[in-house]
């Protein structure tokens, strides 16, 4: 059972076995520009799969496919998945094998036939799979990304025998799957600044993301709490801004993560949130920040406060230096850069010498001037800017037409953004904030006594906990007029890091984030026993990748189909 749900899936009930020596053959697929074109700026429509996707990286579509087939074989024959817990106790469910059994010895990837006119195949991630009862697998796609997604699907069709895990079989031949993503931007936003998340944690996350067909990882790389991102031209930023030297993400770390993402069909891009959420800059550049050591609940949404000044002459050159360091090297892997611009606290600017105002009328032109510097750097280095919804809805600033606006505060934010003509991402906090519903991270101040804002039952700012059913229930396009839907690029689920670190990361993300992946790929989630069982099976498979995903369903209910209905 496949997660996320394919667009079209028809199948029989015959058994076919997979040879451990299965090999991949493919013609040179075209690397075409399209919805996924920002993944590697250097790709050209005339390039073959053997041509490097980017001259700086020497990674080709052929490399990606060959890596994918090796991961497929490792998953099936080494990690292996015996579906015992999906069958009643003592039921004999495993097929037998004899001289008449059919084995798959080859997986063939072909370019889409010229006779195919379905416009859905214009997506570089579209694919068709055909598996015959006699043991042949044919994948049709127009791009190596389609081949990558197809192999992810095929991996989920096979099971292993309990007594001999080197034997892998499927029980659904013959089958035809025709699949295409509903949306081109299917992302996860991961905070690596508030608590330590190591590069290896992100590699593990990318492996799980690939299995449920995410294609964007948004790294929220810095915040007021810490600055773990190494800026080679300003080494003091991370040296003083990170919690400790061992928690610094080096340029090599970031490149390794971005390359690993590319090998799995996932574009990894950065957010450096500005001019708010900049308290960590105080440790290396105290003259550029305002309100860092002040009462946080007056000057920020959480501790510590700290924003970049808007009048200081050193702020713009500082940001130019940061972006001149970061954008060229991340540009080997992505054309996206997120500049933040959320939760700006106007009270903080009453403390800036020479400004001393919280008036939006006073602050707006200063913000525009600051952001024009950021936009100029993005243009210089061929990056598309992204920003949080406040930049439009709260500040009504002038932005480059290419800017992508990310909504988050509620589902109601999406349409007003689209009506202004901007492309947008959804991900309402009410449904897709994975960090909320756990309770507050704040303690009551004894000096405030009964006036403390921290009271039983100690909720956080947005309960309840977002379980996978609530995430599947989110219909992001509800209420979006038909003539504006083309501006919706997709969305992202979010995991902010106040109560998540390297140890708890997997359980906080999975399997809930996979529910968002299904909405993004299939266009809409479906709640019911079939979906729960598919997700539970996906969870068992991702455990084999070393991902400590949370439980989807009680084993008794998985073993007794229909036993958990009410």
GROMACS .gro file of N, CA and C in nm, residues 329-438:
model
  330
  329UNK      N    1   2.705   3.007  -0.249
  329UNK     CA    2   2.733   2.865  -0.225
  329UNK      C    3   2.604   2.782  -0.216
  330UNK      N    4   2.497   2.840  -0.163
  330UNK     CA    5   2.371   2.763  -0.165
  330UNK      C    6   2.314   2.760  -0.306
  331UNK      N    7   2.353   2.857  -0.389
  331UNK     CA    8   2.304   2.862  -0.526
  331UNK      C    9   2.347   2.746  -0.611
  332UNK      N   10   2.444   2.668  -0.565
  332UNK     CA   11   2.479   2.545  -0.635
  332UNK      C   12   2.366   2.443  -0.629
  333UNK      N   13   2.275   2.461  -0.531
  333UNK     CA   14   2.172   2.360  -0.507
  333UNK      C   15   2.030   2.414  -0.508
  334UNK      N   16   2.014   2.544  -0.497
  334UNK     CA   17   1.879   2.600  -0.488
  334UNK      C   18   1.875   2.740  -0.547
  335UNK      N   19   1.759   2.779  -0.595
  335UNK     CA   20   1.735   2.916  -0.640
  335UNK      C   21   1.646   2.991  -0.542
  336UNK      N   22   1.622   2.935  -0.424
  336UNK     CA   23   1.532   2.994  -0.326
  336UNK      C   24   1.608   3.048  -0.206
  337UNK      N   25   1.560   3.159  -0.153
  337UNK     CA   26   1.612   3.211  -0.026
  337UNK      C   27   1.496   3.276   0.049
  338UNK      N   28   1.480   3.236   0.176
  338UNK     CA   29   1.372   3.287   0.261
  338UNK      C   30   1.429   3.394   0.353
  339UNK      N   31   1.372   3.517   0.346
  339UNK     CA   32   1.424   3.627   0.425
  339UNK      C   33   1.346   3.651   0.553
  340UNK      N   34   1.244   3.570   0.581
  340UNK     CA   35   1.169   3.581   0.706
  340UNK      C   36   1.068   3.694   0.703
  341UNK      N   37   1.092   3.797   0.787
  341UNK     CA   38   1.005   3.916   0.794
  341UNK      C   39   0.873   3.887   0.867
  342UNK      N   40   0.880   3.799   0.969
  342UNK     CA   41   0.761   3.772   1.050
  342UNK      C   42   0.778   3.828   1.191
  343UNK      N   43   0.668   3.847   1.257
  343UNK     CA   44   0.662   3.880   1.400
  343UNK      C   45   0.752   3.996   1.440
  344UNK      N   46   0.760   4.097   1.354
  344UNK     CA   47   0.842   4.214   1.386
  344UNK      C   48   0.775   4.292   1.499
  345UNK      N   49   0.851   4.318   1.604
  345UNK     CA   50   0.797   4.387   1.721
  345UNK      C   51   0.825   4.537   1.709
  346UNK      N   52   0.721   4.614   1.693
  346UNK     CA   53   0.740   4.758   1.672
  346UNK      C   54   0.789   4.828   1.799
  347UNK      N   55   0.755   4.773   1.917
  347UNK     CA   56   0.799   4.836   2.042
  347UNK      C   57   0.951   4.841   2.052
  348UNK      N   58   1.018   4.742   1.993
  348UNK     CA   59   1.164   4.738   2.003
  348UNK      C   60   1.228   4.863   1.945
  349UNK      N   61   1.164   4.922   1.845
  349UNK     CA   62   1.225   5.038   1.779
  349UNK      C   63   1.208   5.167   1.858
  350UNK      N   64   1.131   5.162   1.966
  350UNK     CA   65   1.129   5.278   2.057
  350UNK      C   66   1.261   5.288   2.133
  351UNK      N   67   1.340   5.182   2.131
  351UNK     CA   68   1.469   5.179   2.201
  351UNK      C   69   1.586   5.211   2.109
  352UNK      N   70   1.561   5.223   1.978
  352UNK     CA   71   1.673   5.251   1.886
  352UNK      C   72   1.703   5.400   1.885
  353UNK      N   73   1.825   5.438   1.919
  353UNK     CA   74   1.861   5.580   1.921
  353UNK      C   75   1.837   5.646   1.785
  354UNK      N   76   1.775   5.760   1.788
  354UNK     CA   77   1.747   5.834   1.666
  354UNK      C   78   1.617   5.795   1.600
  355UNK      N   79   1.564   5.680   1.635
  355UNK     CA   80   1.436   5.634   1.577
  355UNK      C   81   1.325   5.651   1.680
  356UNK      N   82   1.337   5.574   1.788
  356UNK     CA   83   1.252   5.590   1.905
  356UNK      C   84   1.104   5.603   1.869
  357UNK      N   85   1.059   5.510   1.784
  357UNK     CA   86   0.920   5.513   1.741
  357UNK      C   87   0.870   5.371   1.716
  358UNK      N   88   0.742   5.350   1.746
  358UNK     CA   89   0.676   5.223   1.714
  358UNK      C   90   0.571   5.242   1.606
  359UNK      N   91   0.567   5.361   1.547
  359UNK     CA   92   0.467   5.393   1.446
  359UNK      C   93   0.495   5.320   1.315
  360UNK      N   94   0.395   5.252   1.264
  360UNK     CA   95   0.413   5.184   1.136
  360UNK      C   96   0.440   5.283   1.023
  361UNK      N   97   0.381   5.400   1.032
  361UNK     CA   98   0.406   5.500   0.929
  361UNK      C   99   0.552   5.542   0.926
  362UNK      N  100   0.616   5.544   1.042
  362UNK     CA  101   0.758   5.578   1.049
  362UNK      C  102   0.845   5.460   1.008
  363UNK      N  103   0.806   5.342   1.051
  363UNK     CA  104   0.890   5.223   1.028
  363UNK      C  105   0.880   5.170   0.886
  364UNK      N  106   0.766   5.187   0.822
  364UNK     CA  107   0.746   5.124   0.690
  364UNK      C  108   0.851   5.165   0.587
  365UNK      N  109   0.881   5.294   0.567
  365UNK     CA  110   0.984   5.328   0.467
  365UNK      C  111   1.122   5.277   0.504
  366UNK      N  112   1.151   5.268   0.633
  366UNK     CA  113   1.280   5.216   0.676
  366UNK      C  114   1.289   5.065   0.647
  367UNK      N  115   1.180   4.995   0.671
  367UNK     CA  116   1.174   4.852   0.637
  367UNK      C  117   1.188   4.832   0.486
  368UNK      N  118   1.120   4.916   0.409
  368UNK     CA  119   1.129   4.904   0.264
  368UNK      C  120   1.272   4.922   0.217
  369UNK      N  121   1.341   5.020   0.272
  369UNK     CA  122   1.480   5.044   0.235
  369UNK      C  123   1.568   4.926   0.273
  370UNK      N  124   1.546   4.872   0.393
  370UNK     CA  125   1.624   4.755   0.437
  370UNK      C  126   1.600   4.637   0.344
  371UNK      N  127   1.473   4.609   0.314
  371UNK     CA  128   1.441   4.492   0.232
  371UNK      C  129   1.484   4.510   0.087
  372UNK      N  130   1.488   4.633   0.039
  372UNK     CA  131   1.538   4.656  -0.096
  372UNK      C  132   1.683   4.608  -0.108
  373UNK      N  133   1.759   4.623  -0.001
  373UNK     CA  134   1.896   4.572   0.001
  373UNK      C  135   1.897   4.420  -0.010
  374UNK      N  136   1.806   4.355   0.063
  374UNK     CA  137   1.797   4.208   0.057
  374UNK      C  138   1.755   4.163  -0.082
  375UNK      N  139   1.654   4.229  -0.138
  375UNK     CA  140   1.606   4.192  -0.271
  375UNK      C  141   1.715   4.210  -0.377
  376UNK      N  142   1.794   4.316  -0.362
  376UNK     CA  143   1.903   4.339  -0.458
  376UNK      C  144   2.006   4.227  -0.452
  377UNK      N  145   2.037   4.180  -0.332
  377UNK     CA  146   2.131   4.068  -0.319
  377UNK      C  147   2.073   3.941  -0.380
  378UNK      N  148   1.945   3.917  -0.357
  378UNK     CA  149   1.881   3.798  -0.417
  378UNK      C  150   1.888   3.806  -0.570
  379UNK      N  151   1.860   3.923  -0.625
  379UNK     CA  152   1.865   3.938  -0.771
  379UNK      C  153   2.007   3.920  -0.822
  380UNK      N  154   2.103   3.975  -0.751
  380UNK     CA  155   2.243   3.965  -0.793
  380UNK      C  156   2.288   3.820  -0.803
  381UNK      N  157   2.238   3.736  -0.712
  381UNK     CA  158   2.281   3.596  -0.706
  381UNK      C  159   2.175   3.500  -0.759
  382UNK      N  160   2.078   3.553  -0.834
  382UNK     CA  161   1.976   3.472  -0.904
  382UNK      C  162   1.894   3.385  -0.809
  383UNK      N  163   1.855   3.443  -0.697
  383UNK     CA  164   1.769   3.373  -0.602
  383UNK      C  165   1.629   3.435  -0.601
  384UNK      N  166   1.530   3.349  -0.586
  384UNK     CA  167   1.391   3.391  -0.572
  384UNK      C  168   1.364   3.414  -0.424
  385UNK      N  169   1.320   3.535  -0.384
  385UNK     CA  170   1.294   3.557  -0.242
  385UNK      C  171   1.161   3.499  -0.197
  386UNK      N  172   1.161   3.446  -0.076
  386UNK     CA  173   1.039   3.407  -0.006
  386UNK      C  174   1.029   3.489   0.121
  387UNK      N  175   0.907   3.514   0.168
  387UNK     CA  176   0.887   3.588   0.292
  387UNK      C  177   0.757   3.546   0.356
  388UNK      N  178   0.748   3.566   0.488
  388UNK     CA  179   0.626   3.533   0.560
  388UNK      C  180   0.517   3.635   0.528
  389UNK      N  181   0.394   3.598   0.554
  389UNK     CA  182   0.277   3.673   0.510
  389UNK      C  183   0.271   3.817   0.561
  390UNK      N  184   0.333   3.845   0.676
  390UNK     CA  185   0.327   3.980   0.733
  390UNK      C  186   0.383   4.086   0.640
  391UNK      N  187   0.478   4.048   0.556
  391UNK     CA  188   0.541   4.146   0.467
  391UNK      C  189   0.439   4.212   0.375
  392UNK      N  190   0.331   4.140   0.345
  392UNK     CA  191   0.223   4.194   0.261
  392UNK      C  192   0.103   4.235   0.346
  393UNK      N  193   0.057   4.147   0.431
  393UNK     CA  194  -0.069   4.171   0.501
  393UNK      C  195  -0.057   4.275   0.611
  394UNK      N  196   0.059   4.284   0.677
  394UNK     CA  197   0.076   4.379   0.787
  394UNK      C  198   0.148   4.507   0.744
  395UNK      N  199   0.241   4.493   0.648
  395UNK     CA  200   0.327   4.606   0.614
  395UNK      C  201   0.304   4.660   0.473
  396UNK      N  202   0.241   4.584   0.387
  396UNK     CA  203   0.208   4.628   0.251
  396UNK      C  204   0.330   4.688   0.181
  397UNK      N  205   0.441   4.615   0.184
  397UNK     CA  206   0.565   4.662   0.124
  397UNK      C  207   0.570   4.628  -0.024
  398UNK      N  208   0.655   4.697  -0.097
  398UNK     CA  209   0.672   4.672  -0.240
  398UNK      C  210   0.775   4.561  -0.259
  399UNK      N  211   0.737   4.457  -0.330
  399UNK     CA  212   0.820   4.338  -0.344
  399UNK      C  213   0.845   4.309  -0.492
  400UNK      N  214   0.955   4.242  -0.525
  400UNK     CA  215   0.973   4.194  -0.661
  400UNK      C  216   0.857   4.101  -0.699
  401UNK      N  217   0.809   4.106  -0.822
  401UNK     CA  218   0.696   4.021  -0.862
  401UNK      C  219   0.723   3.872  -0.843
  402UNK      N  220   0.849   3.831  -0.843
  402UNK     CA  221   0.881   3.689  -0.828
  402UNK      C  222   0.870   3.640  -0.685
  403UNK      N  223   0.854   3.730  -0.588
  403UNK     CA  224   0.853   3.692  -0.446
  403UNK      C  225   0.741   3.592  -0.417
  404UNK      N  226   0.775   3.490  -0.340
  404UNK     CA  227   0.678   3.389  -0.296
  404UNK      C  228   0.642   3.419  -0.151
  405UNK      N  229   0.513   3.428  -0.122
  405UNK     CA  230   0.467   3.461   0.012
  405UNK      C  231   0.420   3.335   0.083
  406UNK      N  232   0.472   3.315   0.203
  406UNK     CA  233   0.437   3.196   0.282
  406UNK      C  234   0.337   3.235   0.390
  407UNK      N  235   0.218   3.178   0.382
  407UNK     CA  236   0.114   3.205   0.482
  407UNK      C  237   0.127   3.107   0.597
  408UNK      N  238   0.080   3.151   0.717
  408UNK     CA  239   0.096   3.061   0.832
  408UNK      C  240  -0.006   3.086   0.943
  409UNK      N  241  -0.053   3.209   0.961
  409UNK     CA  242  -0.131   3.238   1.082
  409UNK      C  243  -0.268   3.173   1.079
  410UNK      N  244  -0.328   3.163   0.962
  410UNK     CA  245  -0.456   3.093   0.948
  410UNK      C  246  -0.480   3.066   0.801
  411UNK      N  247  -0.578   2.983   0.773
  411UNK     CA  248  -0.614   2.954   0.634
  411UNK      C  249  -0.670   3.078   0.565
  412UNK      N  250  -0.718   3.174   0.642
  412UNK     CA  251  -0.778   3.294   0.584
  412UNK      C  252  -0.675   3.386   0.518
  413UNK      N  253  -0.548   3.364   0.543
  413UNK     CA  254  -0.446   3.453   0.489
  413UNK      C  255  -0.419   3.429   0.341
  414UNK      N  256  -0.454   3.312   0.290
  414UNK     CA  257  -0.411   3.273   0.156
  414UNK      C  258  -0.476   3.359   0.047
  415UNK      N  259  -0.606   3.372   0.048
  415UNK     CA  260  -0.676   3.443  -0.060
  415UNK      C  261  -0.633   3.590  -0.070
  416UNK      N  262  -0.622   3.666   0.041
  416UNK     CA  263  -0.577   3.804   0.027
  416UNK      C  264  -0.439   3.818  -0.038
  417UNK      N  265  -0.352   3.722  -0.014
  417UNK     CA  266  -0.219   3.723  -0.078
  417UNK      C  267  -0.235   3.700  -0.228
  418UNK      N  268  -0.315   3.602  -0.263
  418UNK     CA  269  -0.335   3.569  -0.405
  418UNK      C  270  -0.402   3.684  -0.479
  419UNK      N  271  -0.494   3.751  -0.413
  419UNK     CA  272  -0.564   3.862  -0.478
  419UNK      C  273  -0.471   3.977  -0.512
  420UNK      N  274  -0.356   3.984  -0.444
  420UNK     CA  275  -0.257   4.085  -0.475
  420UNK      C  276  -0.163   4.041  -0.588
  421UNK      N  277  -0.185   3.918  -0.638
  421UNK     CA  278  -0.107   3.870  -0.751
  421UNK      C  279   0.019   3.794  -0.717
  422UNK      N  280   0.042   3.768  -0.587
  422UNK     CA  281   0.164   3.696  -0.548
  422UNK      C  282   0.142   3.545  -0.553
  423UNK      N  283   0.247   3.474  -0.588
  423UNK     CA  284   0.247   3.328  -0.570
  423UNK      C  285   0.261   3.299  -0.421
  424UNK      N  286   0.200   3.191  -0.376
  424UNK     CA  287   0.193   3.169  -0.232
  424UNK      C  288   0.207   3.023  -0.196
  425UNK      N  289   0.246   3.003  -0.069
  425UNK     CA  290   0.251   2.872  -0.004
  425UNK      C  291   0.154   2.874   0.113
  426UNK      N  292   0.088   2.761   0.136
  426UNK     CA  293   0.000   2.749   0.252
  426UNK      C  294   0.067   2.664   0.359
  427UNK      N  295   0.002   2.653   0.473
  427UNK     CA  296   0.054   2.576   0.586
  427UNK      C  297   0.001   2.634   0.714
  428UNK      N  298  -0.131   2.641   0.726
  428UNK     CA  299  -0.194   2.708   0.840
  428UNK      C  300  -0.151   2.645   0.972
  429UNK      N  301  -0.116   2.733   1.067
  429UNK     CA  302  -0.074   2.686   1.198
  429UNK      C  303  -0.180   2.601   1.266
  430UNK      N  304  -0.306   2.628   1.236
  430UNK     CA  305  -0.417   2.553   1.297
  430UNK      C  306  -0.415   2.405   1.263
  431UNK      N  307  -0.348   2.369   1.152
  431UNK     CA  308  -0.346   2.230   1.107
  431UNK      C  309  -0.206   2.171   1.091
  432UNK      N  310  -0.109   2.255   1.052
  432UNK     CA  311   0.020   2.200   1.011
  432UNK      C  312   0.138   2.248   1.095
  433UNK      N  313   0.112   2.298   1.216
  433UNK     CA  314   0.222   2.330   1.308
  433UNK      C  315   0.245   2.208   1.398
  434UNK      N  316   0.351   2.138   1.371
  434UNK     CA  317   0.378   2.012   1.441
  434UNK      C  318   0.423   2.033   1.585
  435UNK      N  319   0.465   2.154   1.619
  435UNK     CA  320   0.520   2.181   1.752
  435UNK      C  321   0.415   2.224   1.852
  436UNK      N  322   0.294   2.256   1.807
  436UNK     CA  323   0.194   2.310   1.899
  436UNK      C  324   0.104   2.200   1.956
  437UNK      N  325   0.044   2.232   2.071
  437UNK     CA  326  -0.041   2.136   2.140
  437UNK      C  327   0.033   2.053   2.243
  438UNK      N  328   0.161   2.084   2.266
  438UNK     CA  329   0.242   2.008   2.362
  438UNK      C  330   0.242   2.072   2.500
   0.00000   0.00000   0.00000
